[in-house]
PDB file of C-alpha atoms in Angstrom:
ATOM      1  CA  MET N1487     -32.013 -17.932  18.900  1.00 52.00           C
ATOM      2  CA  THR N1488     -29.625 -15.428  17.284  1.00 62.00           C
ATOM      3  CA  ARG N1489     -27.710 -16.230  14.155  1.00 61.00           C
ATOM      4  CA  PRO N1490     -23.950 -15.797  14.172  1.00 63.00           C
ATOM      5  CA  ALA N1491     -22.809 -12.637  12.405  1.00 67.00           C
ATOM      6  CA  ILE N1492     -20.331 -14.659  10.356  1.00 65.00           C
ATOM      7  CA  ALA N1493     -21.174 -18.066   8.957  1.00 64.00           C
ATOM      8  CA  PRO N1494     -18.746 -20.746  10.172  1.00 64.00           C
ATOM      9  CA  ASP N1495     -17.724 -21.755   6.637  1.00 60.00           C
ATOM     10  CA  THR N1496     -16.508 -18.298   5.534  1.00 69.00           C
ATOM     11  CA  ASP N1497     -12.924 -17.126   5.166  1.00 78.00           C
ATOM     12  CA  SER N1498     -13.061 -14.765   8.108  1.00 85.00           C
ATOM     13  CA  VAL N1499     -10.141 -13.285  10.019  1.00 89.00           C
ATOM     14  CA  THR N1500      -9.795 -14.258  13.686  1.00 91.00           C
ATOM     15  CA  VAL N1501      -8.012 -12.039  16.206  1.00 94.00           C
ATOM     16  CA  ALA N1502      -7.399 -13.227  19.774  1.00 93.00           C
ATOM     17  CA  GLU N1503      -5.474 -11.797  22.701  1.00 95.00           C
ATOM     18  CA  THR N1504      -2.329 -13.792  23.449  1.00 97.00           C
ATOM     19  CA  GLY N1505      -2.203 -12.929  27.143  1.00 97.00           C
ATOM     20  CA  VAL N1506       1.294 -11.551  26.621  1.00 97.00           C
ATOM     21  CA  GLY N1507       1.534  -7.829  27.294  1.00 97.00           C
ATOM     22  CA  ARG N1508      -1.411  -5.437  27.318  1.00 97.00           C
ATOM     23  CA  PHE N1509      -2.227  -5.352  23.621  1.00 97.00           C
ATOM     24  CA  GLN N1510      -0.560  -8.240  21.802  1.00 98.00           C
ATOM     25  CA  VAL N1511      -2.974 -10.252  19.669  1.00 97.00           C
ATOM     26  CA  GLU N1512      -2.603 -13.145  17.267  1.00 96.00           C
ATOM     27  CA  VAL N1513      -4.169 -12.657  13.859  1.00 95.00           C
ATOM     28  CA  LEU N1514      -5.238 -15.708  11.848  1.00 93.00           C
ATOM     29  CA  ALA N1515      -5.966 -14.906   8.209  1.00 91.00           C
ATOM     30  CA  ALA N1516      -5.911 -17.046   5.063  1.00 88.00           C
ATOM     31  CA  GLY N1517      -4.018 -19.833   6.799  1.00 87.00           C
ATOM     32  CA  SER N1518      -1.309 -17.502   8.128  1.00 92.00           C
ATOM     33  CA  ALA N1519      -0.728 -16.316  11.671  1.00 94.00           C
ATOM     34  CA  PHE N1520       1.072 -13.199  12.861  1.00 97.00           C
ATOM     35  CA  LEU N1521       1.136 -10.872  15.849  1.00 98.00           C
ATOM     36  CA  ALA N1522      -0.247  -7.358  16.046  1.00 98.00           C
ATOM     37  CA  ASP N1523       0.562  -5.017  18.900  1.00 98.00           C
ATOM     38  CA  GLU N1524       1.015  -1.426  19.942  1.00 96.00           C
ATOM     39  CA  PRO N1525       4.431   0.230  20.218  1.00 96.00           C
ATOM     40  CA  VAL N1526       6.255   0.253  23.552  1.00 97.00           C
ATOM     41  CA  GLU N1527       5.592   3.984  24.004  1.00 96.00           C
ATOM     42  CA  ALA N1528       1.846   3.254  23.786  1.00 95.00           C
ATOM     43  CA  GLY N1529       2.016   0.476  26.387  1.00 96.00           C
ATOM     44  CA  GLY N1530       2.516  -2.459  24.031  1.00 97.00           C
ATOM     45  CA  LEU N1531       5.465  -4.720  23.425  1.00 98.00           C
ATOM     46  CA  GLY N1532       6.118  -3.540  19.876  1.00 97.00           C
ATOM     47  CA  SER N1533       5.938  -7.184  18.780  1.00 98.00           C
ATOM     48  CA  GLY N1534       4.006  -6.618  15.571  1.00 98.00           C
ATOM     49  CA  PRO N1535       2.319  -4.079  13.353  1.00 97.00           C
ATOM     50  CA  THR N1536      -0.275  -1.763  14.866  1.00 96.00           C
ATOM     51  CA  PRO N1537      -3.882  -1.854  13.665  1.00 95.00           C
ATOM     52  CA  TYR N1538      -3.212   1.269  11.572  1.00 94.00           C
ATOM     53  CA  ASP N1539      -0.095  -0.394  10.117  1.00 96.00           C
ATOM     54  CA  LEU N1540      -2.339  -3.272   9.070  1.00 97.00           C
ATOM     55  CA  LEU N1541      -4.823  -0.878   7.497  1.00 95.00           C
ATOM     56  CA  ALA N1542      -2.019   0.866   5.602  1.00 97.00           C
ATOM     57  CA  SER N1543      -0.666  -2.567   4.615  1.00 98.00           C
ATOM     58  CA  ALA N1544      -4.068  -3.539   3.245  1.00 97.00           C
ATOM     59  CA  LEU N1545      -4.119  -0.400   1.098  1.00 97.00           C
ATOM     60  CA  GLY N1546      -0.562  -0.982  -0.117  1.00 98.00           C
ATOM     61  CA  ALA N1547      -1.065  -4.681  -0.851  1.00 97.00           C
ATOM     62  CA  CYS N1548      -4.330  -4.105  -2.680  1.00 96.00           C
ATOM     63  CA  THR N1549      -2.768  -1.306  -4.716  1.00 97.00           C
ATOM     64  CA  ALA N1550       0.244  -3.398  -5.783  1.00 97.00           C
ATOM     65  CA  MET N1551      -1.967  -6.366  -6.659  1.00 97.00           C
ATOM     66  CA  THR N1552      -4.381  -4.195  -8.642  1.00 97.00           C
ATOM     67  CA  LEU N1553      -1.519  -2.599 -10.591  1.00 97.00           C
ATOM     68  CA  ARG N1554      -0.087  -6.046 -11.369  1.00 97.00           C
ATOM     69  CA  LEU N1555      -3.430  -7.371 -12.580  1.00 97.00           C
ATOM     70  CA  TYR N1556      -4.057  -4.319 -14.760  1.00 97.00           C
ATOM     71  CA  ALA N1557      -0.558  -4.363 -16.282  1.00 97.00           C
ATOM     72  CA  GLU N1558      -0.849  -8.083 -17.068  1.00 97.00           C
ATOM     73  CA  ARG N1559      -4.233  -7.614 -18.717  1.00 97.00           C
ATOM     74  CA  LYS N1560      -2.864  -4.780 -20.843  1.00 98.00           C
ATOM     75  CA  GLY N1561       0.365  -6.643 -21.657  1.00 98.00           C
ATOM     76  CA  TRP N1562       2.415  -3.795 -20.181  1.00 98.00           C
ATOM     77  CA  PRO N1563       6.056  -4.389 -19.128  1.00 98.00           C
ATOM     78  CA  LEU N1564       5.607  -3.665 -15.413  1.00 98.00           C
ATOM     79  CA  THR N1565       8.488  -5.506 -13.748  1.00 98.00           C
ATOM     80  CA  ARG N1566       7.778  -4.432 -10.178  1.00 98.00           C
ATOM     81  CA  ALA N1567       5.336  -2.281  -8.246  1.00 98.00           C
ATOM     82  CA  THR N1568       6.270  -0.937  -4.829  1.00 98.00           C
ATOM     83  CA  VAL N1569       3.804   0.944  -2.649  1.00 98.00           C
ATOM     84  CA  ARG N1570       4.721   2.901   0.499  1.00 97.00           C
ATOM     85  CA  VAL N1571       1.861   4.064   2.690  1.00 97.00           C
ATOM     86  CA  LEU N1572       1.911   6.457   5.638  1.00 96.00           C
ATOM     87  CA  HIS N1573      -1.159   6.873   7.830  1.00 94.00           C
ATOM     88  CA  THR N1574      -1.668  10.127   9.742  1.00 93.00           C
ATOM     89  CA  ARG N1575      -4.584  12.123  11.119  1.00 89.00           C
ATOM     90  CA  THR N1576      -5.505  15.566   9.861  1.00 87.00           C
ATOM     91  CA  PRO N1577      -6.007  18.430  12.340  1.00 88.00           C
ATOM     92  CA  LYS N1578      -9.750  17.848  11.930  1.00 87.00           C
ATOM     93  CA  GLY N1579      -9.345  14.191  12.924  1.00 85.00           C
ATOM     94  CA  ARG N1580      -9.760  12.737   9.445  1.00 87.00           C
ATOM     95  CA  ASP N1581      -7.589   9.773   8.483  1.00 90.00           C
ATOM     96  CA  ARG N1582      -5.028  10.499   5.780  1.00 93.00           C
ATOM     97  CA  PHE N1583      -3.139   7.881   3.788  1.00 94.00           C
ATOM     98  CA  ALA N1584      -0.168   9.136   1.781  1.00 95.00           C
ATOM     99  CA  ARG N1585       0.699   6.571  -0.870  1.00 96.00           C
ATOM    100  CA  GLU N1586       3.879   6.521  -2.969  1.00 97.00           C
ATOM    101  CA  LEU N1587       3.853   4.304  -6.042  1.00 97.00           C
ATOM    102  CA  THR N1588       7.077   3.161  -7.656  1.00 97.00           C
ATOM    103  CA  VAL N1589       6.492   1.304 -10.902  1.00 97.00           C
ATOM    104  CA  GLU N1590       9.488  -0.280 -12.581  1.00 97.00           C
ATOM    105  CA  GLY N1591       9.907  -1.451 -16.126  1.00 97.00           C
ATOM    106  CA  PRO N1592      10.052   0.152 -19.573  1.00 97.00           C
ATOM    107  CA  LEU N1593       6.707   1.927 -19.234  1.00 97.00           C
ATOM    108  CA  ASP N1594       5.910   5.110 -21.116  1.00 97.00           C
ATOM    109  CA  ASP N1595       4.515   8.234 -19.443  1.00 96.00           C
ATOM    110  CA  ASP N1596       0.930   7.451 -20.461  1.00 97.00           C
ATOM    111  CA  GLN N1597       1.169   3.968 -18.933  1.00 98.00           C
ATOM    112  CA  ARG N1598       2.595   5.393 -15.700  1.00 97.00           C
ATOM    113  CA  ARG N1599      -0.191   7.982 -15.506  1.00 96.00           C
ATOM    114  CA  ARG N1600      -2.791   5.293 -16.131  1.00 97.00           C
ATOM    115  CA  LEU N1601      -1.342   3.129 -13.354  1.00 97.00           C
ATOM    116  CA  VAL N1602      -1.776   6.045 -10.926  1.00 96.00           C
ATOM    117  CA  GLU N1603      -5.424   6.259 -12.011  1.00 96.00           C
ATOM    118  CA  ILE N1604      -5.833   2.503 -11.532  1.00 96.00           C
ATOM    119  CA  ALA N1605      -4.335   2.745  -8.027  1.00 96.00           C
ATOM    120  CA  GLU N1606      -7.241   5.028  -7.143  1.00 94.00           C
ATOM    121  CA  LYS N1607      -9.634   2.217  -8.066  1.00 94.00           C
ATOM    122  CA  CYS N1608      -8.253  -0.618  -5.941  1.00 94.00           C
ATOM    123  CA  PRO N1609     -10.989  -2.129  -3.747  1.00 94.00           C
ATOM    124  CA  VAL N1610      -9.390  -1.155  -0.421  1.00 94.00           C
ATOM    125  CA  HIS N1611      -8.929   2.428  -1.663  1.00 93.00           C
ATOM    126  CA  ARG N1612     -12.622   2.529  -2.503  1.00 91.00           C
ATOM    127  CA  THR N1613     -13.489   1.154   0.931  1.00 90.00           C
ATOM    128  CA  LEU N1614     -11.421   3.802   2.715  1.00 90.00           C
ATOM    129  CA  GLU N1615     -12.011   6.850   0.537  1.00 86.00           C
ATOM    130  CA  GLY N1616     -15.447   7.736   1.885  1.00 82.00           C
ATOM    131  CA  ARG N1617     -14.100   8.737   5.285  1.00 78.00           C
ATOM    132  CA  SER N1618     -10.378   9.045   4.646  1.00 80.00           C
ATOM    133  CA  GLU N1619      -8.194  11.254   2.515  1.00 79.00           C
ATOM    134  CA  ILE N1620      -5.864   9.282   0.258  1.00 81.00           C
ATOM    135  CA  ILE N1621      -3.032  11.085  -1.505  1.00 85.00           C
ATOM    136  CA  THR N1622      -1.160   9.191  -4.235  1.00 87.00           C
ATOM    137  CA  VAL N1623       2.143  10.193  -5.835  1.00 87.00           C
ATOM    138  CA  LEU N1624       4.315   8.387  -8.360  1.00 88.00           C
ATOM    139  CA  THR N1625       8.006   8.077  -7.499  1.00 84.00           C
ATOM    140  CA  ALA N1626      10.950   7.030  -9.627  1.00 82.00           C
ATOM    141  CA  PRO N1627      12.293   3.461  -9.419  1.00 79.00           C
ATOM    142  CA  PRO N1628      15.504   3.169  -7.349  1.00 71.00           C
ATOM    143  CA  ASP N1629      17.824   2.929 -10.376  1.00 65.00           C
ATOM    144  CA  LEU N1630      16.182   5.910 -12.082  1.00 55.00           C
ATOM    145  CA  ALA N1631      16.202   7.922  -8.852  1.00 50.00           C
ATOM    146  CA  ALA N1632      19.942   7.240  -8.455  1.00 54.00           C
ATOM    147  CA  ARG N1633      20.585   8.355 -12.050  1.00 50.00           C
ATOM    148  CA  GLU N1634      18.552  11.513 -11.453  1.00 46.00           C
ATOM    149  CA  ARG N1635      20.568  12.296  -8.309  1.00 48.00           C
ATOM    150  CA  SER N1636      23.838  11.742 -10.196  1.00 48.00           C
ATOM    151  CA  GLY N1637      22.685  13.991 -13.021  1.00 46.00           C
ATOM    152  CA  GLU N1638      22.843  11.164 -15.584  1.00 49.00           C
ATOM    153  CA  GLY N1639      19.063  10.969 -15.847  1.00 47.00           C
ATOM    154  CA  HIS N1640      18.720  14.705 -16.330  1.00 46.00           C
ATOM    155  CA  MET N1641      21.386  14.726 -19.023  1.00 46.00           C
ATOM    156  CA  HIS N1642      19.650  11.865 -20.818  1.00 50.00           C
ATOM    157  CA  ALA N1643      16.331  13.710 -20.614  1.00 47.00           C
ATOM    158  CA  MET N1644      17.893  16.885 -21.992  1.00 45.00           C
ATOM    159  CA  LEU N1645      19.521  14.991 -24.864  1.00 51.00           C
ATOM    160  CA  GLU N1646      16.187  13.397 -25.725  1.00 53.00           C
ATOM    161  CA  ALA N1647      14.461  16.779 -25.609  1.00 48.00           C
ATOM    162  CA  CYS N1648      17.015  18.232 -28.008  1.00 44.00           C
ATOM    163  CA  ALA N1649      16.912  15.346 -30.499  1.00 55.00           C
ATOM    164  CA  ASP N1650      15.342  16.046 -33.874  1.00 45.00           C
TER     165      ASP N1650
END
């Protein structure tokens, strides 16, 4: 008699075809249900995220959660972390995840740099990094980005640089 690969009492994820369209599946995870699918141009219905969208979502969610946990433990004033992830394939067929981090709050430059380092240590990043390339960049929060575009942020930075 063979043992099941997953014990029945574990918190596993279940994925089952819905019978609607070629690729639509229902995903049951942590008491939540949602659809996954392929885009219309790939023969799906476009009714949910693709498997690669889910993988990118896992990286983004884990990154944001890890940043939050670290900032709380350090007592840092992180008010919001936003992570954008784009999955592509390199010409050599290697998976590439481009990750943009936006950290909001009155954080200093050293704290922001440290949060980028911490992003590289999130568990999903570590799972993927052996076979995938993951590129992480820090972006400005929306209000700071708008000030930079208007020139206000640059002027403020110049004034600070010129202060005695």
